[in-house]
XYZ file of C-alpha atoms in Angstrom:
447
model
C 9.707 170.921 48.876
C 5.950 171.544 48.504
C 4.679 174.708 50.155
C 1.806 175.309 52.559
C -0.748 175.687 49.771
C 0.463 172.692 47.751
C -2.291 170.901 45.838
C -2.321 167.121 45.438
C -4.251 164.853 43.082
C -6.014 161.675 44.243
C -6.946 159.193 41.516
C -9.897 156.967 42.421
C -12.882 157.043 44.799
C -13.053 153.401 45.812
C -12.229 152.173 49.348
C -8.557 153.189 49.084
C -9.200 156.486 47.330
C -11.765 157.493 49.939
C -9.423 156.605 52.817
C -6.700 158.626 51.105
C -8.991 161.619 50.631
C -10.261 161.430 54.207
C -6.718 161.463 55.652
C -5.509 164.284 53.435
C -8.495 166.293 54.595
C -7.872 165.297 58.219
C -4.360 166.750 58.052
C -5.375 169.835 56.061
C -3.639 168.905 52.815
C -5.457 170.406 49.789
C -6.332 167.928 47.036
C -8.531 167.265 44.030
C -10.023 163.808 43.510
C -10.629 162.225 40.098
C -13.139 159.415 39.586
C -14.218 157.675 36.377
C -17.698 156.854 37.652
C -20.541 159.158 38.719
C -20.287 158.132 42.384
C -17.961 156.677 45.011
C -17.418 153.024 45.885
C -15.247 151.774 43.044
C -15.837 148.135 42.179
C -18.393 147.858 45.019
C -20.836 149.882 42.931
C -22.250 147.316 40.526
C -23.680 150.138 38.378
C -20.160 151.423 37.760
C -19.299 150.385 34.160
C -15.780 149.624 35.372
C -16.924 147.438 38.272
C -16.160 143.714 38.281
C -18.942 143.012 40.800
C -21.549 140.267 40.285
C -25.078 140.041 41.642
C -24.436 137.360 44.249
C -21.205 138.841 45.631
C -20.715 139.296 49.375
C -17.741 140.446 51.377
C -15.194 137.627 51.749
C -13.916 138.847 55.113
C -16.379 139.631 57.904
C -17.742 143.142 58.455
C -16.050 143.757 61.837
C -12.659 142.648 60.515
C -13.004 144.780 57.378
C -14.633 148.094 58.337
C -12.859 151.404 58.892
C -12.294 151.766 62.650
C -13.527 155.364 62.788
C -16.614 154.568 60.678
C -18.046 151.189 61.732
C -20.618 149.415 59.604
C -24.075 149.063 61.070
C -25.317 145.795 62.522
C -26.238 143.042 60.120
C -25.104 139.748 58.652
C -21.383 139.064 59.170
C -20.748 138.955 55.409
C -22.644 141.891 53.840
C -23.981 141.959 50.286
C -22.239 144.277 47.823
C -25.245 146.613 47.760
C -24.824 147.294 51.480
C -21.148 148.038 50.931
C -21.934 150.485 48.144
C -24.152 152.399 50.562
C -21.463 152.163 53.244
C -18.951 153.965 51.042
C -21.489 156.602 50.059
C -22.250 157.195 53.728
C -18.513 157.378 54.474
C -17.988 160.005 51.766
C -20.922 162.055 53.084
C -19.827 161.758 56.702
C -16.331 163.075 55.955
C -17.587 165.593 53.375
C -15.566 164.132 50.493
C -18.015 164.500 47.590
C -17.158 168.158 47.007
C -13.471 167.286 46.639
C -14.020 164.919 43.690
C -14.555 165.449 40.001
C -16.790 162.604 38.897
C -17.203 161.136 35.397
C -13.616 162.230 34.839
C -10.890 160.040 33.386
C -7.218 160.627 34.123
C -5.534 160.432 30.731
C -1.904 160.985 31.686
C 0.375 161.806 34.598
C 3.935 162.965 33.905
C 6.660 164.781 35.851
C 7.565 168.411 35.166
C 11.102 169.763 35.252
C 10.469 171.467 38.611
C 9.410 168.189 40.263
C 5.673 168.836 40.104
C 3.279 166.676 38.087
C 1.312 167.403 34.948
C -2.057 165.641 35.012
C -4.366 165.551 32.007
C -7.983 164.584 32.617
C -10.981 164.242 30.310
C -14.679 164.827 30.911
C -17.395 164.811 28.259
C -14.717 164.604 25.590
C -12.913 167.736 26.780
C -9.352 167.401 28.047
C -7.813 169.581 30.736
C -4.170 169.703 31.848
C -3.185 170.920 35.320
C -0.107 170.887 37.517
C -0.085 169.280 40.960
C 2.570 169.197 43.657
C 1.975 165.500 44.230
C -0.089 162.534 43.037
C -1.646 159.703 45.028
C -2.756 156.831 42.783
C -5.628 154.833 44.278
C -7.461 153.381 41.284
C -7.526 149.815 42.621
C -5.950 146.481 41.770
C -8.953 144.382 40.658
C -10.258 145.881 37.437
C -7.880 144.855 34.610
C -8.593 141.211 33.649
C -5.743 138.747 33.388
C -6.880 136.800 30.314
C -4.389 134.081 29.380
C -4.669 132.492 25.956
C -6.244 129.074 25.680
C -4.148 126.352 24.009
C -6.356 126.196 20.928
C -9.515 127.736 19.489
C -12.690 127.451 21.579
C -15.919 127.161 19.610
C -18.258 128.243 22.394
C -18.651 131.355 24.529
C -15.525 132.630 26.274
C -15.615 135.246 29.027
C -13.590 136.525 31.972
C -15.002 136.716 35.484
C -14.743 140.518 35.183
C -17.595 140.323 32.654
C -19.756 138.098 34.838
C -22.771 139.700 36.494
C -25.655 137.231 36.700
C -26.063 133.436 36.745
C -28.558 133.838 33.884
C -25.602 133.551 31.512
C -25.228 129.883 32.524
C -28.789 128.769 31.771
C -28.809 125.209 30.375
C -25.137 125.385 29.362
C -22.209 123.066 29.976
C -19.881 125.340 31.922
C -16.165 125.198 32.675
C -14.748 127.631 35.242
C -10.978 128.038 34.948
C -9.293 128.952 38.226
C -9.995 128.308 41.882
C -9.702 131.617 43.699
C -12.494 133.180 45.714
C -14.328 134.595 42.697
C -13.966 131.336 40.751
C -15.539 129.361 43.576
C -18.339 131.891 44.117
C -19.195 131.828 40.421
C -19.027 128.035 40.167
C -21.534 127.837 43.036
C -23.784 130.335 41.215
C -23.607 128.232 38.058
C -24.782 125.080 39.849
C -28.308 126.454 40.022
C -28.634 127.332 36.312
C -26.179 125.322 34.221
C -26.695 121.815 32.865
C -23.230 120.912 34.203
C -20.397 122.709 36.011
C -16.727 121.770 35.982
C -13.817 123.651 37.516
C -10.292 123.425 36.117
C -7.589 123.644 38.782
C -3.834 123.486 38.192
C -2.524 123.969 41.731
C -3.726 123.256 45.231
C -5.474 125.726 47.522
C -6.278 125.838 51.209
C -10.030 126.147 51.804
C -11.494 127.846 54.864
C -15.175 127.776 55.826
C -16.815 131.145 56.420
C -18.015 130.054 59.859
C -16.535 127.901 62.615
C -18.661 127.271 65.710
C -21.121 129.882 64.472
C -18.532 132.656 64.269
C -16.857 134.196 61.191
C -13.595 132.343 60.719
C -11.488 135.502 60.522
C -12.587 136.537 64.047
C -11.084 133.435 65.660
C -7.619 133.306 67.188
C -5.092 136.107 67.289
C -5.250 136.830 71.043
C -2.096 134.794 71.652
C 0.060 135.050 68.515
C 1.840 131.835 67.644
C 5.290 131.592 66.046
C 4.933 131.494 62.261
C 5.874 127.821 61.766
C 3.602 126.707 64.595
C 0.690 128.810 63.327
C 1.004 127.279 59.858
C 0.927 123.754 61.297
C -1.842 124.380 63.832
C -4.135 126.211 61.419
C -3.568 123.655 58.643
C -4.436 120.854 61.071
C -7.578 122.703 62.160
C -8.674 123.143 58.537
C -8.131 119.434 57.808
C -10.223 118.559 60.856
C -13.072 120.879 59.867
C -13.243 120.443 56.079
C -10.776 117.671 55.201
C -8.168 117.796 52.455
C -8.856 119.238 48.983
C -8.087 115.797 47.517
C -11.096 114.450 49.425
C -13.169 116.503 46.963
C -11.165 115.686 43.830
C -8.983 118.811 43.973
C -5.181 118.851 44.154
C -3.673 119.301 47.599
C -1.435 122.362 48.005
C 2.303 121.682 47.761
C 3.100 124.702 49.941
C 2.453 125.632 53.553
C -0.590 127.392 54.957
C -0.706 131.156 54.275
C 1.973 131.068 51.566
C -0.844 131.880 49.153
C -4.198 133.536 49.731
C -6.690 130.922 51.022
C -10.123 130.389 49.518
C -12.891 131.329 51.954
C -15.991 129.505 50.760
C -18.382 127.220 52.607
C -20.293 125.979 49.562
C -17.881 124.999 46.805
C -16.640 121.916 48.699
C -20.257 121.026 49.510
C -21.157 121.018 45.810
C -17.988 119.169 44.857
C -18.829 116.548 47.463
C -22.327 116.158 46.013
C -21.179 115.985 42.386
C -22.856 119.261 41.452
C -19.399 120.596 40.506
C -16.734 118.329 39.037
C -13.027 118.983 39.520
C -10.813 118.859 36.437
C -7.075 119.233 36.026
C -5.349 121.970 34.013
C -6.228 122.486 30.339
C -3.927 120.790 27.847
C -5.690 121.729 24.599
C -8.918 123.128 23.150
C -10.487 122.157 19.841
C -13.923 123.560 19.048
C -16.058 122.861 22.097
C -13.890 119.970 23.269
C -11.388 120.564 26.062
C -8.636 118.050 26.773
C -7.219 118.182 30.284
C -3.703 117.355 31.433
C -4.854 113.996 32.831
C -6.191 113.014 29.401
C -9.878 113.496 30.186
C -11.980 115.187 27.466
C -15.225 117.089 27.876
C -17.418 119.351 25.746
C -18.490 122.797 26.962
C -20.722 125.623 25.774
C -19.132 128.306 27.959
C -15.679 128.767 29.484
C -15.365 131.383 32.201
C -11.794 132.444 32.950
C -11.566 133.309 36.649
C -7.870 133.987 36.251
C -7.508 137.136 38.301
C -6.421 140.669 37.540
C -3.345 142.653 36.549
C -2.007 145.805 38.144
C -3.017 148.528 35.716
C -2.001 152.184 35.772
C -2.465 153.146 32.102
C -2.067 156.889 32.648
C 1.547 156.792 33.860
C 4.795 155.348 32.503
C 5.578 152.119 34.368
C 9.186 153.219 34.822
C 8.001 156.175 36.906
C 6.511 153.719 39.404
C 9.866 151.951 39.867
C 8.349 149.019 38.008
C 11.389 147.056 36.943
C 11.376 143.423 35.866
C 8.989 142.185 38.545
C 5.241 141.753 38.596
C 4.645 144.890 40.699
C 6.236 148.291 41.362
C 9.080 148.118 43.891
C 8.098 150.593 46.616
C 8.811 150.954 50.321
C 5.799 149.616 52.242
C 4.174 149.150 48.816
C 3.439 152.878 48.559
C 6.572 155.089 48.857
C 8.678 155.664 45.751
C 12.369 155.408 46.730
C 13.310 158.627 44.875
C 10.111 160.642 44.414
C 8.695 162.238 47.557
C 5.466 163.328 45.885
C 4.286 160.169 44.123
C 2.419 157.507 46.087
C 0.786 154.239 45.045
C -2.092 153.721 47.444
C -3.660 150.341 48.118
C -1.278 148.213 46.064
C -1.254 145.718 48.863
C -2.838 142.400 49.771
C -2.670 140.568 53.080
C -4.971 138.097 54.764
C -7.041 140.062 57.278
C -5.732 143.536 56.428
C -9.215 144.943 55.814
C -9.998 148.527 54.944
C -8.668 149.708 58.284
C -5.198 148.450 57.353
C -5.448 150.471 54.167
C -6.694 153.469 56.130
C -3.601 153.172 58.316
C -1.484 153.303 55.166
C -3.329 156.428 54.039
C -2.859 158.154 57.391
C 0.865 157.421 57.376
C 1.229 158.880 53.876
C -0.826 161.973 54.718
C 1.247 162.600 57.829
C 4.439 162.150 55.819
C 3.299 164.745 53.280
C 2.344 167.154 56.064
C 5.528 166.723 58.094
C 7.820 166.768 55.052
C 6.184 170.034 54.013
C 6.806 171.442 57.477
C 10.424 170.276 57.587
C 9.960 167.941 60.550
C 12.682 165.558 61.691
C 10.272 162.608 61.736
C 9.602 163.036 58.004
C 13.323 163.405 57.266
C 13.984 160.145 59.133
C 11.317 158.311 57.148
C 12.580 159.872 53.924
C 16.053 158.506 54.684
C 14.592 155.036 55.261
C 12.697 155.228 51.980
C 15.873 156.230 50.125
C 17.625 153.129 51.478
C 14.877 150.786 50.260
C 16.361 147.806 48.448
C 13.261 145.918 47.342
C 12.564 143.994 50.537
C 8.983 143.426 51.652
C 7.398 142.615 54.984
C 6.590 138.944 54.465
C 6.850 137.917 58.124
C 9.097 135.031 57.120
C 6.413 133.433 54.940
C 7.653 131.923 51.688
C 4.952 133.362 49.449
C 4.400 131.673 46.104
C 6.225 133.328 43.218
C 3.052 134.310 41.399
C 2.053 137.616 39.837
C -0.952 137.952 42.146
C 1.316 137.451 45.169
C 3.916 140.035 44.094
C 2.474 142.716 46.397
C 1.350 140.406 49.202
C 2.585 141.105 52.741
C 2.223 139.692 56.227
C -0.557 141.646 57.924
C 0.924 141.912 61.417
C 4.407 142.840 60.189
C 3.000 145.421 57.808
C 0.645 147.065 60.298
C 3.417 147.166 62.911
C 5.620 149.128 60.494
C 2.754 151.472 59.613
C 2.006 152.179 63.251
C 5.651 152.811 64.124
C 6.077 155.358 61.325
C 2.711 156.953 62.059
C 3.475 157.278 65.766
C 6.757 159.045 65.026
C 5.178 161.398 62.489
C 2.209 162.127 64.732
C 4.434 162.829 67.772
C 6.110 165.621 65.819
C 2.682 166.984 64.916
C 1.371 166.657 68.465
C 4.396 168.470 69.895
C 3.857 171.440 67.625
C 0.121 171.458 68.305
C 0.751 171.409 72.057
C 3.144 174.351 71.836
C 0.597 176.336 69.806
C -2.132 175.580 72.336
C 0.101 176.631 75.236
C 0.958 179.889 73.479
C -2.734 180.710 73.179
């Protein structure tokens, strides 16, 4: 069991890494942070060479539903620009005095267990490698930086790029553009292309639910929730509301989803349907073959393109550690209790490997607080930590899906139901904190 002076390693200084660092510091757990870039913010810093940000990007969820509760964003537009978010994370790091705890411009090369249960971490800076031992490791390097680049069925004779490489709409100037995919980034980028390209098509294989960013002048994600509906009723009511407000995807030439509302992440975009409805963007089916600059779609239609942009998402990527050590079996994601606790290793945590509609950064902060409290209480031999440890040991691969039948897709492998997940976090945190509060009260009374 780690001792009082145990040192932990935190990998990453993006939103999840910063929340992890803040909570370790809050509960007096010594740590060293490692960050590839020269500053905090992760992908929200467009100057970070590893960022997948683009010039026009804004927050998809609204600021009040996304911010950390103990560090609110200032007033401003409901959907802030990425530059405002970069400053937000820098301000957060300054406010909680986190800069001094990080080693910037430092790459983690490898993480491996030692015979005594500690971890050997090798890092590199300016070409010089350094190996150190840590009592525990918290991996928070993000989930949206390793491009998922499927092969095209043939050889394309034009320019081929992934959305991770996209930065500015200048790349589309006077070109015939095909965007492959229909997630949030795909739709944002297709809308960008409308203003520069000679033509814009979007290739879509499966149906999506589309939500506008505003309903009745309010951010869509701020509506509802005061009176929770049963799952089946909520799916029907919300789907009916969406059809009333924006219609069906097939009204715009897109396939209708063959699954229920919330069984996949919805697209939140007020403009892509507008441009589809005006013919500025044309919907195409899935790609059947590619020959030179000619693409043949599954419905038999053929079209020539100068540029294909693959907005096909991202892969979980932890290149510095053996996948087996993360309990990564045959699935698309590591199998961990609450997406962060290893069932057998009490000092290895995967932070932020979680997606849920409406979870925001506060939901991730709640995860970080729970983990920090667990480390603290396990170190101190508290019954609350032993109880949680026992629950983690019994983990059999289940996830908190709230009864939703999520699509069996790689990008949905670590998706959870927000309310079910946050309820579990709060229950564990309350138990761990009660143990801490009891001890603190006794110490105060003794003084």
